[in-house]
Amino acid sequence: MSYRIEHDDSKRESFAEYKYRIYRGDRLIACYWHDYRGDEHGIEFLNGRKEPWPVGRMIDFLEGDGRHPLLSQRAVAYLESNQG
């Protein structure tokens, strides 16, 4: 099953977190965030489970740029092991 991530385009404050939606196929499975510098990041699954620092640093989870993010191979492996 393929995963994709989309930038959440909702309005944000200057130093607020950047937010993303993660889909497995067409189904939303989680929301991902990182702070404005990329120092901290976390994920919240739709079942309510939250986890800070899902894989290393933010740049280990996301590739591409902020408007066109891509999940890294480590992120996909993390999602596979946490979604079954």
PDB file of N, CA, C and O in Angstrom, chain B, residues numbered from 101:
ATOM      1  N   MET B 101       0.862  -1.182   0.000  1.00  0.00           N
ATOM      2  CA  MET B 101       0.000   0.000   0.000  1.00  0.00           C
ATOM      3  C   MET B 101       0.897   1.229   0.000  1.00  0.00           C
ATOM      4  O   MET B 101       1.894   1.274   0.721  1.00  0.00           O
ATOM      5  N   SER B 102       0.552   2.209  -0.792  1.00  0.00           N
ATOM      6  CA  SER B 102       1.379   3.410  -0.879  1.00  0.00           C
ATOM      7  C   SER B 102       0.919   4.484   0.113  1.00  0.00           C
ATOM      8  O   SER B 102      -0.249   4.557   0.495  1.00  0.00           O
ATOM      9  N   TYR B 103       1.866   5.294   0.502  1.00  0.00           N
ATOM     10  CA  TYR B 103       1.608   6.415   1.416  1.00  0.00           C
ATOM     11  C   TYR B 103       1.886   7.704   0.678  1.00  0.00           C
ATOM     12  O   TYR B 103       2.700   7.755  -0.243  1.00  0.00           O
ATOM     13  N   ARG B 104       1.186   8.752   1.107  1.00  0.00           N
ATOM     14  CA  ARG B 104       1.478  10.077   0.578  1.00  0.00           C
ATOM     15  C   ARG B 104       1.265  11.089   1.688  1.00  0.00           C
ATOM     16  O   ARG B 104       0.517  10.850   2.636  1.00  0.00           O
ATOM     17  N   ILE B 105       1.924  12.203   1.558  1.00  0.00           N
ATOM     18  CA  ILE B 105       1.820  13.256   2.555  1.00  0.00           C
ATOM     19  C   ILE B 105       1.455  14.548   1.841  1.00  0.00           C
ATOM     20  O   ILE B 105       1.953  14.833   0.753  1.00  0.00           O
ATOM     21  N   GLU B 106       0.585  15.319   2.464  1.00  0.00           N
ATOM     22  CA  GLU B 106       0.145  16.602   1.906  1.00  0.00           C
ATOM     23  C   GLU B 106       0.340  17.693   2.937  1.00  0.00           C
ATOM     24  O   GLU B 106       0.054  17.505   4.120  1.00  0.00           O
ATOM     25  N   HIS B 107       0.825  18.826   2.484  1.00  0.00           N
ATOM     26  CA  HIS B 107       0.970  19.990   3.357  1.00  0.00           C
ATOM     27  C   HIS B 107      -0.416  20.513   3.719  1.00  0.00           C
ATOM     28  O   HIS B 107      -1.285  20.620   2.853  1.00  0.00           O
ATOM     29  N   ASP B 108      -0.625  20.837   4.980  1.00  0.00           N
ATOM     30  CA  ASP B 108      -1.879  21.441   5.431  1.00  0.00           C
ATOM     31  C   ASP B 108      -1.767  22.937   5.177  1.00  0.00           C
ATOM     32  O   ASP B 108      -0.960  23.621   5.808  1.00  0.00           O
ATOM     33  N   ASP B 109      -2.567  23.438   4.264  1.00  0.00           N
ATOM     34  CA  ASP B 109      -2.481  24.842   3.863  1.00  0.00           C
ATOM     35  C   ASP B 109      -3.260  25.801   4.745  1.00  0.00           C
ATOM     36  O   ASP B 109      -3.430  26.964   4.380  1.00  0.00           O
ATOM     37  N   SER B 110      -3.738  25.344   5.899  1.00  0.00           N
ATOM     38  CA  SER B 110      -4.499  26.248   6.758  1.00  0.00           C
ATOM     39  C   SER B 110      -3.592  27.371   7.264  1.00  0.00           C
ATOM     40  O   SER B 110      -2.378  27.200   7.375  1.00  0.00           O
ATOM     41  N   LYS B 111      -4.190  28.504   7.564  1.00  0.00           N
ATOM     42  CA  LYS B 111      -3.439  29.676   7.995  1.00  0.00           C
ATOM     43  C   LYS B 111      -2.694  29.372   9.292  1.00  0.00           C
ATOM     44  O   LYS B 111      -3.218  28.705  10.184  1.00  0.00           O
ATOM     45  N   ARG B 112      -1.453  29.876   9.381  1.00  0.00           N
ATOM     46  CA  ARG B 112      -0.637  29.658  10.562  1.00  0.00           C
ATOM     47  C   ARG B 112       0.084  30.944  10.931  1.00  0.00           C
ATOM     48  O   ARG B 112       0.305  31.809  10.084  1.00  0.00           O
ATOM     49  N   GLU B 113       0.449  31.064  12.198  1.00  0.00           N
ATOM     50  CA  GLU B 113       1.228  32.200  12.692  1.00  0.00           C
ATOM     51  C   GLU B 113       2.672  32.074  12.190  1.00  0.00           C
ATOM     52  O   GLU B 113       3.065  31.011  11.710  1.00  0.00           O
ATOM     53  N   SER B 114       3.447  33.124  12.294  1.00  0.00           N
ATOM     54  CA  SER B 114       4.813  33.143  11.770  1.00  0.00           C
ATOM     55  C   SER B 114       5.695  32.026  12.318  1.00  0.00           C
ATOM     56  O   SER B 114       6.439  31.409  11.555  1.00  0.00           O
ATOM     57  N   PHE B 115       5.634  31.753  13.600  1.00  0.00           N
ATOM     58  CA  PHE B 115       6.503  30.752  14.199  1.00  0.00           C
ATOM     59  C   PHE B 115       5.745  29.500  14.622  1.00  0.00           C
ATOM     60  O   PHE B 115       6.229  28.728  15.449  1.00  0.00           O
ATOM     61  N   ALA B 116       4.586  29.303  14.069  1.00  0.00           N
ATOM     62  CA  ALA B 116       3.770  28.136  14.412  1.00  0.00           C
ATOM     63  C   ALA B 116       4.294  26.891  13.698  1.00  0.00           C
ATOM     64  O   ALA B 116       5.131  26.964  12.798  1.00  0.00           O
ATOM     65  N   GLU B 117       3.775  25.760  14.128  1.00  0.00           N
ATOM     66  CA  GLU B 117       4.164  24.478  13.531  1.00  0.00           C
ATOM     67  C   GLU B 117       3.666  24.368  12.092  1.00  0.00           C
ATOM     68  O   GLU B 117       2.641  24.944  11.726  1.00  0.00           O
ATOM     69  N   TYR B 118       4.403  23.627  11.299  1.00  0.00           N
ATOM     70  CA  TYR B 118       3.957  23.245   9.968  1.00  0.00           C
ATOM     71  C   TYR B 118       3.242  21.906  10.119  1.00  0.00           C
ATOM     72  O   TYR B 118       3.736  21.009  10.802  1.00  0.00           O
ATOM     73  N   LYS B 119       2.092  21.771   9.490  1.00  0.00           N
ATOM     74  CA  LYS B 119       1.293  20.565   9.642  1.00  0.00           C
ATOM     75  C   LYS B 119       1.067  19.882   8.299  1.00  0.00           C
ATOM     76  O   LYS B 119       0.998  20.524   7.251  1.00  0.00           O
ATOM     77  N   TYR B 120       0.955  18.562   8.367  1.00  0.00           N
ATOM     78  CA  TYR B 120       0.795  17.729   7.173  1.00  0.00           C
ATOM     79  C   TYR B 120      -0.212  16.624   7.465  1.00  0.00           C
ATOM     80  O   TYR B 120      -0.417  16.241   8.617  1.00  0.00           O
ATOM     81  N   ARG B 121      -0.833  16.121   6.413  1.00  0.00           N
ATOM     82  CA  ARG B 121      -1.738  14.963   6.510  1.00  0.00           C
ATOM     83  C   ARG B 121      -1.074  13.790   5.796  1.00  0.00           C
ATOM     84  O   ARG B 121      -0.532  13.949   4.703  1.00  0.00           O
ATOM     85  N   ILE B 122      -1.118  12.616   6.418  1.00  0.00           N
ATOM     86  CA  ILE B 122      -0.535  11.416   5.826  1.00  0.00           C
ATOM     87  C   ILE B 122      -1.660  10.456   5.473  1.00  0.00           C
ATOM     88  O   ILE B 122      -2.530  10.164   6.294  1.00  0.00           O
ATOM     89  N   TYR B 123      -1.629   9.976   4.246  1.00  0.00           N
ATOM     90  CA  TYR B 123      -2.646   9.051   3.739  1.00  0.00           C
ATOM     91  C   TYR B 123      -2.010   7.711   3.413  1.00  0.00           C
ATOM     92  O   TYR B 123      -0.865   7.641   2.966  1.00  0.00           O
ATOM     93  N   ARG B 124      -2.757   6.667   3.640  1.00  0.00           N
ATOM     94  CA  ARG B 124      -2.406   5.328   3.152  1.00  0.00           C
ATOM     95  C   ARG B 124      -3.450   5.014   2.101  1.00  0.00           C
ATOM     96  O   ARG B 124      -4.620   4.801   2.419  1.00  0.00           O
ATOM     97  N   GLY B 125      -3.026   4.987   0.851  1.00  0.00           N
ATOM     98  CA  GLY B 125      -4.001   4.928  -0.235  1.00  0.00           C
ATOM     99  C   GLY B 125      -4.802   6.215  -0.207  1.00  0.00           C
ATOM    100  O   GLY B 125      -4.228   7.303  -0.254  1.00  0.00           O
ATOM    101  N   ASP B 126      -6.115   6.106  -0.133  1.00  0.00           N
ATOM    102  CA  ASP B 126      -6.983   7.290  -0.057  1.00  0.00           C
ATOM    103  C   ASP B 126      -7.447   7.598   1.357  1.00  0.00           C
ATOM    104  O   ASP B 126      -8.226   8.529   1.563  1.00  0.00           O
ATOM    105  N   ARG B 127      -6.981   6.830   2.332  1.00  0.00           N
ATOM    106  CA  ARG B 127      -7.466   6.961   3.708  1.00  0.00           C
ATOM    107  C   ARG B 127      -6.476   7.752   4.563  1.00  0.00           C
ATOM    108  O   ARG B 127      -5.297   7.408   4.637  1.00  0.00           O
ATOM    109  N   LEU B 128      -6.968   8.818   5.211  1.00  0.00           N
ATOM    110  CA  LEU B 128      -6.163   9.604   6.137  1.00  0.00           C
ATOM    111  C   LEU B 128      -5.835   8.733   7.346  1.00  0.00           C
ATOM    112  O   LEU B 128      -6.733   8.160   7.963  1.00  0.00           O
ATOM    113  N   ILE B 129      -4.549   8.634   7.685  1.00  0.00           N
ATOM    114  CA  ILE B 129      -4.171   7.793   8.827  1.00  0.00           C
ATOM    115  C   ILE B 129      -3.499   8.575   9.949  1.00  0.00           C
ATOM    116  O   ILE B 129      -3.507   8.135  11.099  1.00  0.00           O
ATOM    117  N   ALA B 130      -2.914   9.735   9.627  1.00  0.00           N
ATOM    118  CA  ALA B 130      -2.170  10.454  10.660  1.00  0.00           C
ATOM    119  C   ALA B 130      -1.964  11.905  10.269  1.00  0.00           C
ATOM    120  O   ALA B 130      -2.116  12.293   9.110  1.00  0.00           O
ATOM    121  N   CYS B 131      -1.612  12.692  11.272  1.00  0.00           N
ATOM    122  CA  CYS B 131      -1.195  14.067  11.054  1.00  0.00           C
ATOM    123  C   CYS B 131       0.229  14.189  11.580  1.00  0.00           C
ATOM    124  O   CYS B 131       0.552  13.683  12.654  1.00  0.00           O
ATOM    125  N   TYR B 132       1.060  14.856  10.824  1.00  0.00           N
ATOM    126  CA  TYR B 132       2.464  15.031  11.158  1.00  0.00           C
ATOM    127  C   TYR B 132       2.718  16.522  11.308  1.00  0.00           C
ATOM    128  O   TYR B 132       2.076  17.328  10.634  1.00  0.00           O
ATOM    129  N   TRP B 133       3.633  16.897  12.171  1.00  0.00           N
ATOM    130  CA  TRP B 133       3.967  18.305  12.364  1.00  0.00           C
ATOM    131  C   TRP B 133       5.466  18.449  12.622  1.00  0.00           C
ATOM    132  O   TRP B 133       6.128  17.504  13.052  1.00  0.00           O
ATOM    133  N   HIS B 134       5.983  19.632  12.357  1.00  0.00           N
ATOM    134  CA  HIS B 134       7.326  20.004  12.810  1.00  0.00           C
ATOM    135  C   HIS B 134       7.338  21.492  13.106  1.00  0.00           C
ATOM    136  O   HIS B 134       6.557  22.255  12.537  1.00  0.00           O
ATOM    137  N   ASP B 135       8.229  21.898  14.001  1.00  0.00           N
ATOM    138  CA  ASP B 135       8.299  23.312  14.337  1.00  0.00           C
ATOM    139  C   ASP B 135       8.911  24.098  13.175  1.00  0.00           C
ATOM    140  O   ASP B 135       9.389  23.516  12.201  1.00  0.00           O
ATOM    141  N   TYR B 136       8.890  25.403  13.293  1.00  0.00           N
ATOM    142  CA  TYR B 136       9.291  26.243  12.159  1.00  0.00           C
ATOM    143  C   TYR B 136      10.758  26.082  11.784  1.00  0.00           C
ATOM    144  O   TYR B 136      11.131  26.416  10.659  1.00  0.00           O
ATOM    145  N   ARG B 137      11.601  25.585  12.679  1.00  0.00           N
ATOM    146  CA  ARG B 137      13.005  25.357  12.357  1.00  0.00           C
ATOM    147  C   ARG B 137      13.301  23.910  11.992  1.00  0.00           C
ATOM    148  O   ARG B 137      14.381  23.603  11.489  1.00  0.00           O
ATOM    149  N   GLY B 138      12.351  23.027  12.243  1.00  0.00           N
ATOM    150  CA  GLY B 138      12.574  21.610  11.976  1.00  0.00           C
ATOM    151  C   GLY B 138      13.308  20.905  13.106  1.00  0.00           C
ATOM    152  O   GLY B 138      13.773  19.778  12.938  1.00  0.00           O
ATOM    153  N   ASP B 139      13.416  21.568  14.263  1.00  0.00           N
ATOM    154  CA  ASP B 139      14.116  20.975  15.404  1.00  0.00           C
ATOM    155  C   ASP B 139      13.283  19.899  16.097  1.00  0.00           C
ATOM    156  O   ASP B 139      13.825  18.894  16.558  1.00  0.00           O
ATOM    157  N   GLU B 140      11.989  20.104  16.170  1.00  0.00           N
ATOM    158  CA  GLU B 140      11.099  19.152  16.830  1.00  0.00           C
ATOM    159  C   GLU B 140      10.043  18.707  15.834  1.00  0.00           C
ATOM    160  O   GLU B 140       9.648  19.462  14.945  1.00  0.00           O
ATOM    161  N   HIS B 141       9.593  17.473  15.996  1.00  0.00           N
ATOM    162  CA  HIS B 141       8.544  16.969  15.120  1.00  0.00           C
ATOM    163  C   HIS B 141       7.816  15.836  15.812  1.00  0.00           C
ATOM    164  O   HIS B 141       8.312  15.263  16.782  1.00  0.00           O
ATOM    165  N   GLY B 142       6.639  15.520  15.306  1.00  0.00           N
ATOM    166  CA  GLY B 142       5.854  14.450  15.895  1.00  0.00           C
ATOM    167  C   GLY B 142       4.745  14.007  14.954  1.00  0.00           C
ATOM    168  O   GLY B 142       4.503  14.606  13.906  1.00  0.00           O
ATOM    169  N   ILE B 143       4.080  12.935  15.371  1.00  0.00           N
ATOM    170  CA  ILE B 143       3.000  12.374  14.568  1.00  0.00           C
ATOM    171  C   ILE B 143       1.851  12.014  15.494  1.00  0.00           C
ATOM    172  O   ILE B 143       2.064  11.589  16.629  1.00  0.00           O
ATOM    173  N   GLU B 144       0.636  12.187  15.003  1.00  0.00           N
ATOM    174  CA  GLU B 144      -0.561  11.778  15.736  1.00  0.00           C
ATOM    175  C   GLU B 144      -1.414  10.940  14.801  1.00  0.00           C
ATOM    176  O   GLU B 144      -1.875  11.412  13.761  1.00  0.00           O
ATOM    177  N   PHE B 145      -1.615   9.686  15.188  1.00  0.00           N
ATOM    178  CA  PHE B 145      -2.445   8.792  14.399  1.00  0.00           C
ATOM    179  C   PHE B 145      -3.910   9.064  14.705  1.00  0.00           C
ATOM    180  O   PHE B 145      -4.230   9.594  15.769  1.00  0.00           O
ATOM    181  N   LEU B 146      -4.793   8.713  13.795  1.00  0.00           N
ATOM    182  CA  LEU B 146      -6.217   8.994  13.979  1.00  0.00           C
ATOM    183  C   LEU B 146      -6.810   8.248  15.170  1.00  0.00           C
ATOM    184  O   LEU B 146      -7.860   8.639  15.679  1.00  0.00           O
ATOM    185  N   ASN B 147      -6.154   7.180  15.622  1.00  0.00           N
ATOM    186  CA  ASN B 147      -6.652   6.466  16.805  1.00  0.00           C
ATOM    187  C   ASN B 147      -6.286   7.189  18.095  1.00  0.00           C
ATOM    188  O   ASN B 147      -6.611   6.709  19.181  1.00  0.00           O
ATOM    189  N   GLY B 148      -5.607   8.350  17.996  1.00  0.00           N
ATOM    190  CA  GLY B 148      -5.273   9.158  19.164  1.00  0.00           C
ATOM    191  C   GLY B 148      -3.861   8.967  19.683  1.00  0.00           C
ATOM    192  O   GLY B 148      -3.412   9.735  20.534  1.00  0.00           O
ATOM    193  N   ARG B 149      -3.157   7.970  19.195  1.00  0.00           N
ATOM    194  CA  ARG B 149      -1.783   7.738  19.651  1.00  0.00           C
ATOM    195  C   ARG B 149      -0.872   8.814  19.090  1.00  0.00           C
ATOM    196  O   ARG B 149      -0.882   9.094  17.891  1.00  0.00           O
ATOM    197  N   LYS B 150      -0.076   9.418  19.981  1.00  0.00           N
ATOM    198  CA  LYS B 150       0.860  10.466  19.593  1.00  0.00           C
ATOM    199  C   LYS B 150       2.268   9.987  19.873  1.00  0.00           C
ATOM    200  O   LYS B 150       2.518   9.270  20.842  1.00  0.00           O
ATOM    201  N   GLU B 151       3.179  10.392  19.012  1.00  0.00           N
ATOM    202  CA  GLU B 151       4.574  10.028  19.222  1.00  0.00           C
ATOM    203  C   GLU B 151       5.474  11.168  18.785  1.00  0.00           C
ATOM    204  O   GLU B 151       5.443  11.575  17.623  1.00  0.00           O
ATOM    205  N   PRO B 152       6.284  11.692  19.711  1.00  0.00           N
ATOM    206  CA  PRO B 152       7.280  12.683  19.303  1.00  0.00           C
ATOM    207  C   PRO B 152       8.456  11.980  18.651  1.00  0.00           C
ATOM    208  O   PRO B 152       8.745  10.828  18.975  1.00  0.00           O
ATOM    209  N   TRP B 153       9.126  12.646  17.751  1.00  0.00           N
ATOM    210  CA  TRP B 153      10.348  12.145  17.143  1.00  0.00           C
ATOM    211  C   TRP B 153      10.162  10.746  16.547  1.00  0.00           C
ATOM    212  O   TRP B 153      10.843   9.815  16.978  1.00  0.00           O
ATOM    213  N   PRO B 154       9.263  10.566  15.571  1.00  0.00           N
ATOM    214  CA  PRO B 154       9.001   9.231  15.029  1.00  0.00           C
ATOM    215  C   PRO B 154      10.213   8.556  14.392  1.00  0.00           C
ATOM    216  O   PRO B 154      10.365   7.342  14.533  1.00  0.00           O
ATOM    217  N   VAL B 155      11.061   9.273  13.714  1.00  0.00           N
ATOM    218  CA  VAL B 155      12.322   8.715  13.184  1.00  0.00           C
ATOM    219  C   VAL B 155      13.355   9.830  13.192  1.00  0.00           C
ATOM    220  O   VAL B 155      13.217  10.802  12.450  1.00  0.00           O
ATOM    221  N   GLY B 156      14.351   9.711  13.989  1.00  0.00           N
ATOM    222  CA  GLY B 156      15.439  10.684  13.975  1.00  0.00           C
ATOM    223  C   GLY B 156      14.965  12.125  13.959  1.00  0.00           C
ATOM    224  O   GLY B 156      14.129  12.529  14.767  1.00  0.00           O
ATOM    225  N   ARG B 157      15.508  12.888  13.033  1.00  0.00           N
ATOM    226  CA  ARG B 157      15.156  14.297  12.896  1.00  0.00           C
ATOM    227  C   ARG B 157      14.085  14.480  11.822  1.00  0.00           C
ATOM    228  O   ARG B 157      13.747  13.543  11.098  1.00  0.00           O
ATOM    229  N   MET B 158      13.564  15.688  11.735  1.00  0.00           N
ATOM    230  CA  MET B 158      12.528  15.987  10.743  1.00  0.00           C
ATOM    231  C   MET B 158      13.040  15.683   9.334  1.00  0.00           C
ATOM    232  O   MET B 158      12.286  15.171   8.507  1.00  0.00           O
ATOM    233  N   ILE B 159      14.292  15.985   9.051  1.00  0.00           N
ATOM    234  CA  ILE B 159      14.817  15.747   7.706  1.00  0.00           C
ATOM    235  C   ILE B 159      15.007  14.253   7.420  1.00  0.00           C
ATOM    236  O   ILE B 159      15.243  13.865   6.275  1.00  0.00           O
ATOM    237  N   ASP B 160      14.906  13.417   8.457  1.00  0.00           N
ATOM    238  CA  ASP B 160      14.930  11.971   8.256  1.00  0.00           C
ATOM    239  C   ASP B 160      13.537  11.444   7.915  1.00  0.00           C
ATOM    240  O   ASP B 160      13.396  10.330   7.410  1.00  0.00           O
ATOM    241  N   PHE B 161      12.514  12.243   8.191  1.00  0.00           N
ATOM    242  CA  PHE B 161      11.127  11.855   7.932  1.00  0.00           C
ATOM    243  C   PHE B 161      10.622  12.415   6.609  1.00  0.00           C
ATOM    244  O   PHE B 161       9.971  11.718   5.831  1.00  0.00           O
ATOM    245  N   LEU B 162      10.935  13.691   6.368  1.00  0.00           N
ATOM    246  CA  LEU B 162      10.461  14.376   5.157  1.00  0.00           C
ATOM    247  C   LEU B 162      11.590  14.650   4.186  1.00  0.00           C
ATOM    248  O   LEU B 162      12.722  14.926   4.583  1.00  0.00           O
ATOM    249  N   GLU B 163      11.265  14.572   2.918  1.00  0.00           N
ATOM    250  CA  GLU B 163      12.165  14.988   1.846  1.00  0.00           C
ATOM    251  C   GLU B 163      11.400  15.983   0.989  1.00  0.00           C
ATOM    252  O   GLU B 163      10.206  16.192   1.203  1.00  0.00           O
ATOM    253  N   GLY B 164      12.056  16.586   0.041  1.00  0.00           N
ATOM    254  CA  GLY B 164      11.394  17.582  -0.800  1.00  0.00           C
ATOM    255  C   GLY B 164      11.354  18.911  -0.083  1.00  0.00           C
ATOM    256  O   GLY B 164      12.115  19.142   0.857  1.00  0.00           O
ATOM    257  N   ASP B 165      10.469  19.786  -0.523  1.00  0.00           N
ATOM    258  CA  ASP B 165      10.344  21.080   0.141  1.00  0.00           C
ATOM    259  C   ASP B 165       9.022  21.145   0.893  1.00  0.00           C
ATOM    260  O   ASP B 165       8.213  20.220   0.825  1.00  0.00           O
ATOM    261  N   GLY B 166       8.811  22.240   1.609  1.00  0.00           N
ATOM    262  CA  GLY B 166       7.622  22.374   2.447  1.00  0.00           C
ATOM    263  C   GLY B 166       6.304  22.283   1.701  1.00  0.00           C
ATOM    264  O   GLY B 166       5.333  21.741   2.227  1.00  0.00           O
ATOM    265  N   ARG B 167       6.258  22.797   0.504  1.00  0.00           N
ATOM    266  CA  ARG B 167       5.018  22.773  -0.276  1.00  0.00           C
ATOM    267  C   ARG B 167       4.829  21.473  -1.036  1.00  0.00           C
ATOM    268  O   ARG B 167       3.705  21.126  -1.400  1.00  0.00           O
ATOM    269  N   HIS B 168       5.909  20.752  -1.278  1.00  0.00           N
ATOM    270  CA  HIS B 168       5.850  19.492  -2.027  1.00  0.00           C
ATOM    271  C   HIS B 168       6.609  18.415  -1.251  1.00  0.00           C
ATOM    272  O   HIS B 168       7.626  17.904  -1.719  1.00  0.00           O
ATOM    273  N   PRO B 169       6.103  18.074  -0.054  1.00  0.00           N
ATOM    274  CA  PRO B 169       6.837  17.117   0.773  1.00  0.00           C
ATOM    275  C   PRO B 169       6.739  15.692   0.239  1.00  0.00           C
ATOM    276  O   PRO B 169       5.775  15.322  -0.432  1.00  0.00           O
ATOM    277  N   LEU B 170       7.745  14.917   0.551  1.00  0.00           N
ATOM    278  CA  LEU B 170       7.772  13.496   0.232  1.00  0.00           C
ATOM    279  C   LEU B 170       8.165  12.748   1.499  1.00  0.00           C
ATOM    280  O   LEU B 170       8.967  13.238   2.294  1.00  0.00           O
ATOM    281  N   LEU B 171       7.603  11.573   1.680  1.00  0.00           N
ATOM    282  CA  LEU B 171       7.995  10.738   2.813  1.00  0.00           C
ATOM    283  C   LEU B 171       9.307  10.033   2.473  1.00  0.00           C
ATOM    284  O   LEU B 171       9.470   9.509   1.371  1.00  0.00           O
ATOM    285  N   SER B 172      10.224  10.022   3.411  1.00  0.00           N
ATOM    286  CA  SER B 172      11.479   9.313   3.209  1.00  0.00           C
ATOM    287  C   SER B 172      11.246   7.807   3.322  1.00  0.00           C
ATOM    288  O   SER B 172      10.183   7.371   3.763  1.00  0.00           O
ATOM    289  N   GLN B 173      12.224   7.028   2.929  1.00  0.00           N
ATOM    290  CA  GLN B 173      12.119   5.571   3.077  1.00  0.00           C
ATOM    291  C   GLN B 173      11.999   5.198   4.549  1.00  0.00           C
ATOM    292  O   GLN B 173      11.276   4.263   4.896  1.00  0.00           O
ATOM    293  N   ARG B 174      12.708   5.927   5.423  1.00  0.00           N
ATOM    294  CA  ARG B 174      12.592   5.665   6.869  1.00  0.00           C
ATOM    295  C   ARG B 174      11.187   5.962   7.367  1.00  0.00           C
ATOM    296  O   ARG B 174      10.665   5.238   8.215  1.00  0.00           O
ATOM    297  N   ALA B 175      10.568   7.017   6.852  1.00  0.00           N
ATOM    298  CA  ALA B 175       9.202   7.353   7.253  1.00  0.00           C
ATOM    299  C   ALA B 175       8.228   6.265   6.814  1.00  0.00           C
ATOM    300  O   ALA B 175       7.351   5.872   7.583  1.00  0.00           O
ATOM    301  N   VAL B 176       8.373   5.780   5.598  1.00  0.00           N
ATOM    302  CA  VAL B 176       7.494   4.713   5.086  1.00  0.00           C
ATOM    303  C   VAL B 176       7.686   3.456   5.928  1.00  0.00           C
ATOM    304  O   VAL B 176       6.701   2.806   6.279  1.00  0.00           O
ATOM    305  N   ALA B 177       8.920   3.097   6.261  1.00  0.00           N
ATOM    306  CA  ALA B 177       9.167   1.920   7.098  1.00  0.00           C
ATOM    307  C   ALA B 177       8.542   2.113   8.471  1.00  0.00           C
ATOM    308  O   ALA B 177       7.969   1.175   9.025  1.00  0.00           O
ATOM    309  N   TYR B 178       8.643   3.313   9.027  1.00  0.00           N
ATOM    310  CA  TYR B 178       8.014   3.609  10.320  1.00  0.00           C
ATOM    311  C   TYR B 178       6.499   3.442  10.223  1.00  0.00           C
ATOM    312  O   TYR B 178       5.888   2.809  11.083  1.00  0.00           O
ATOM    313  N   LEU B 179       5.896   4.006   9.184  1.00  0.00           N
ATOM    314  CA  LEU B 179       4.447   3.893   9.019  1.00  0.00           C
ATOM    315  C   LEU B 179       4.014   2.443   8.851  1.00  0.00           C
ATOM    316  O   LEU B 179       3.013   2.024   9.432  1.00  0.00           O
ATOM    317  N   GLU B 180       4.752   1.683   8.069  1.00  0.00           N
ATOM    318  CA  GLU B 180       4.433   0.264   7.892  1.00  0.00           C
ATOM    319  C   GLU B 180       4.463  -0.479   9.221  1.00  0.00           C
ATOM    320  O   GLU B 180       3.585  -1.297   9.492  1.00  0.00           O
ATOM    321  N   SER B 181       5.447  -0.209  10.035  1.00  0.00           N
ATOM    322  CA  SER B 181       5.569  -0.931  11.306  1.00  0.00           C
ATOM    323  C   SER B 181       4.553  -0.457  12.333  1.00  0.00           C
ATOM    324  O   SER B 181       4.313  -1.148  13.323  1.00  0.00           O
ATOM    325  N   ASN B 182       3.952   0.706  12.118  1.00  0.00           N
ATOM    326  CA  ASN B 182       2.973   1.229  13.065  1.00  0.00           C
ATOM    327  C   ASN B 182       1.534   1.143  12.570  1.00  0.00           C
ATOM    328  O   ASN B 182       0.610   1.475  13.313  1.00  0.00           O
ATOM    329  N   GLN B 183       1.329   0.708  11.342  1.00  0.00           N
ATOM    330  CA  GLN B 183      -0.025   0.577  10.790  1.00  0.00           C
ATOM    331  C   GLN B 183      -0.415  -0.865  10.490  1.00  0.00           C
ATOM    332  O   GLN B 183      -1.591  -1.161  10.277  1.00  0.00           O
ATOM    333  N   GLY B 184       0.548  -1.745  10.475  1.00  0.00           N
ATOM    334  CA  GLY B 184       0.267  -3.150  10.244  1.00  0.00           C
ATOM    335  C   GLY B 184       0.015  -3.466   8.857  1.00  0.00           C
ATOM    336  O   GLY B 184      -0.237  -4.623   8.523  1.00  0.00           O
TER     337      GLY B 184
END
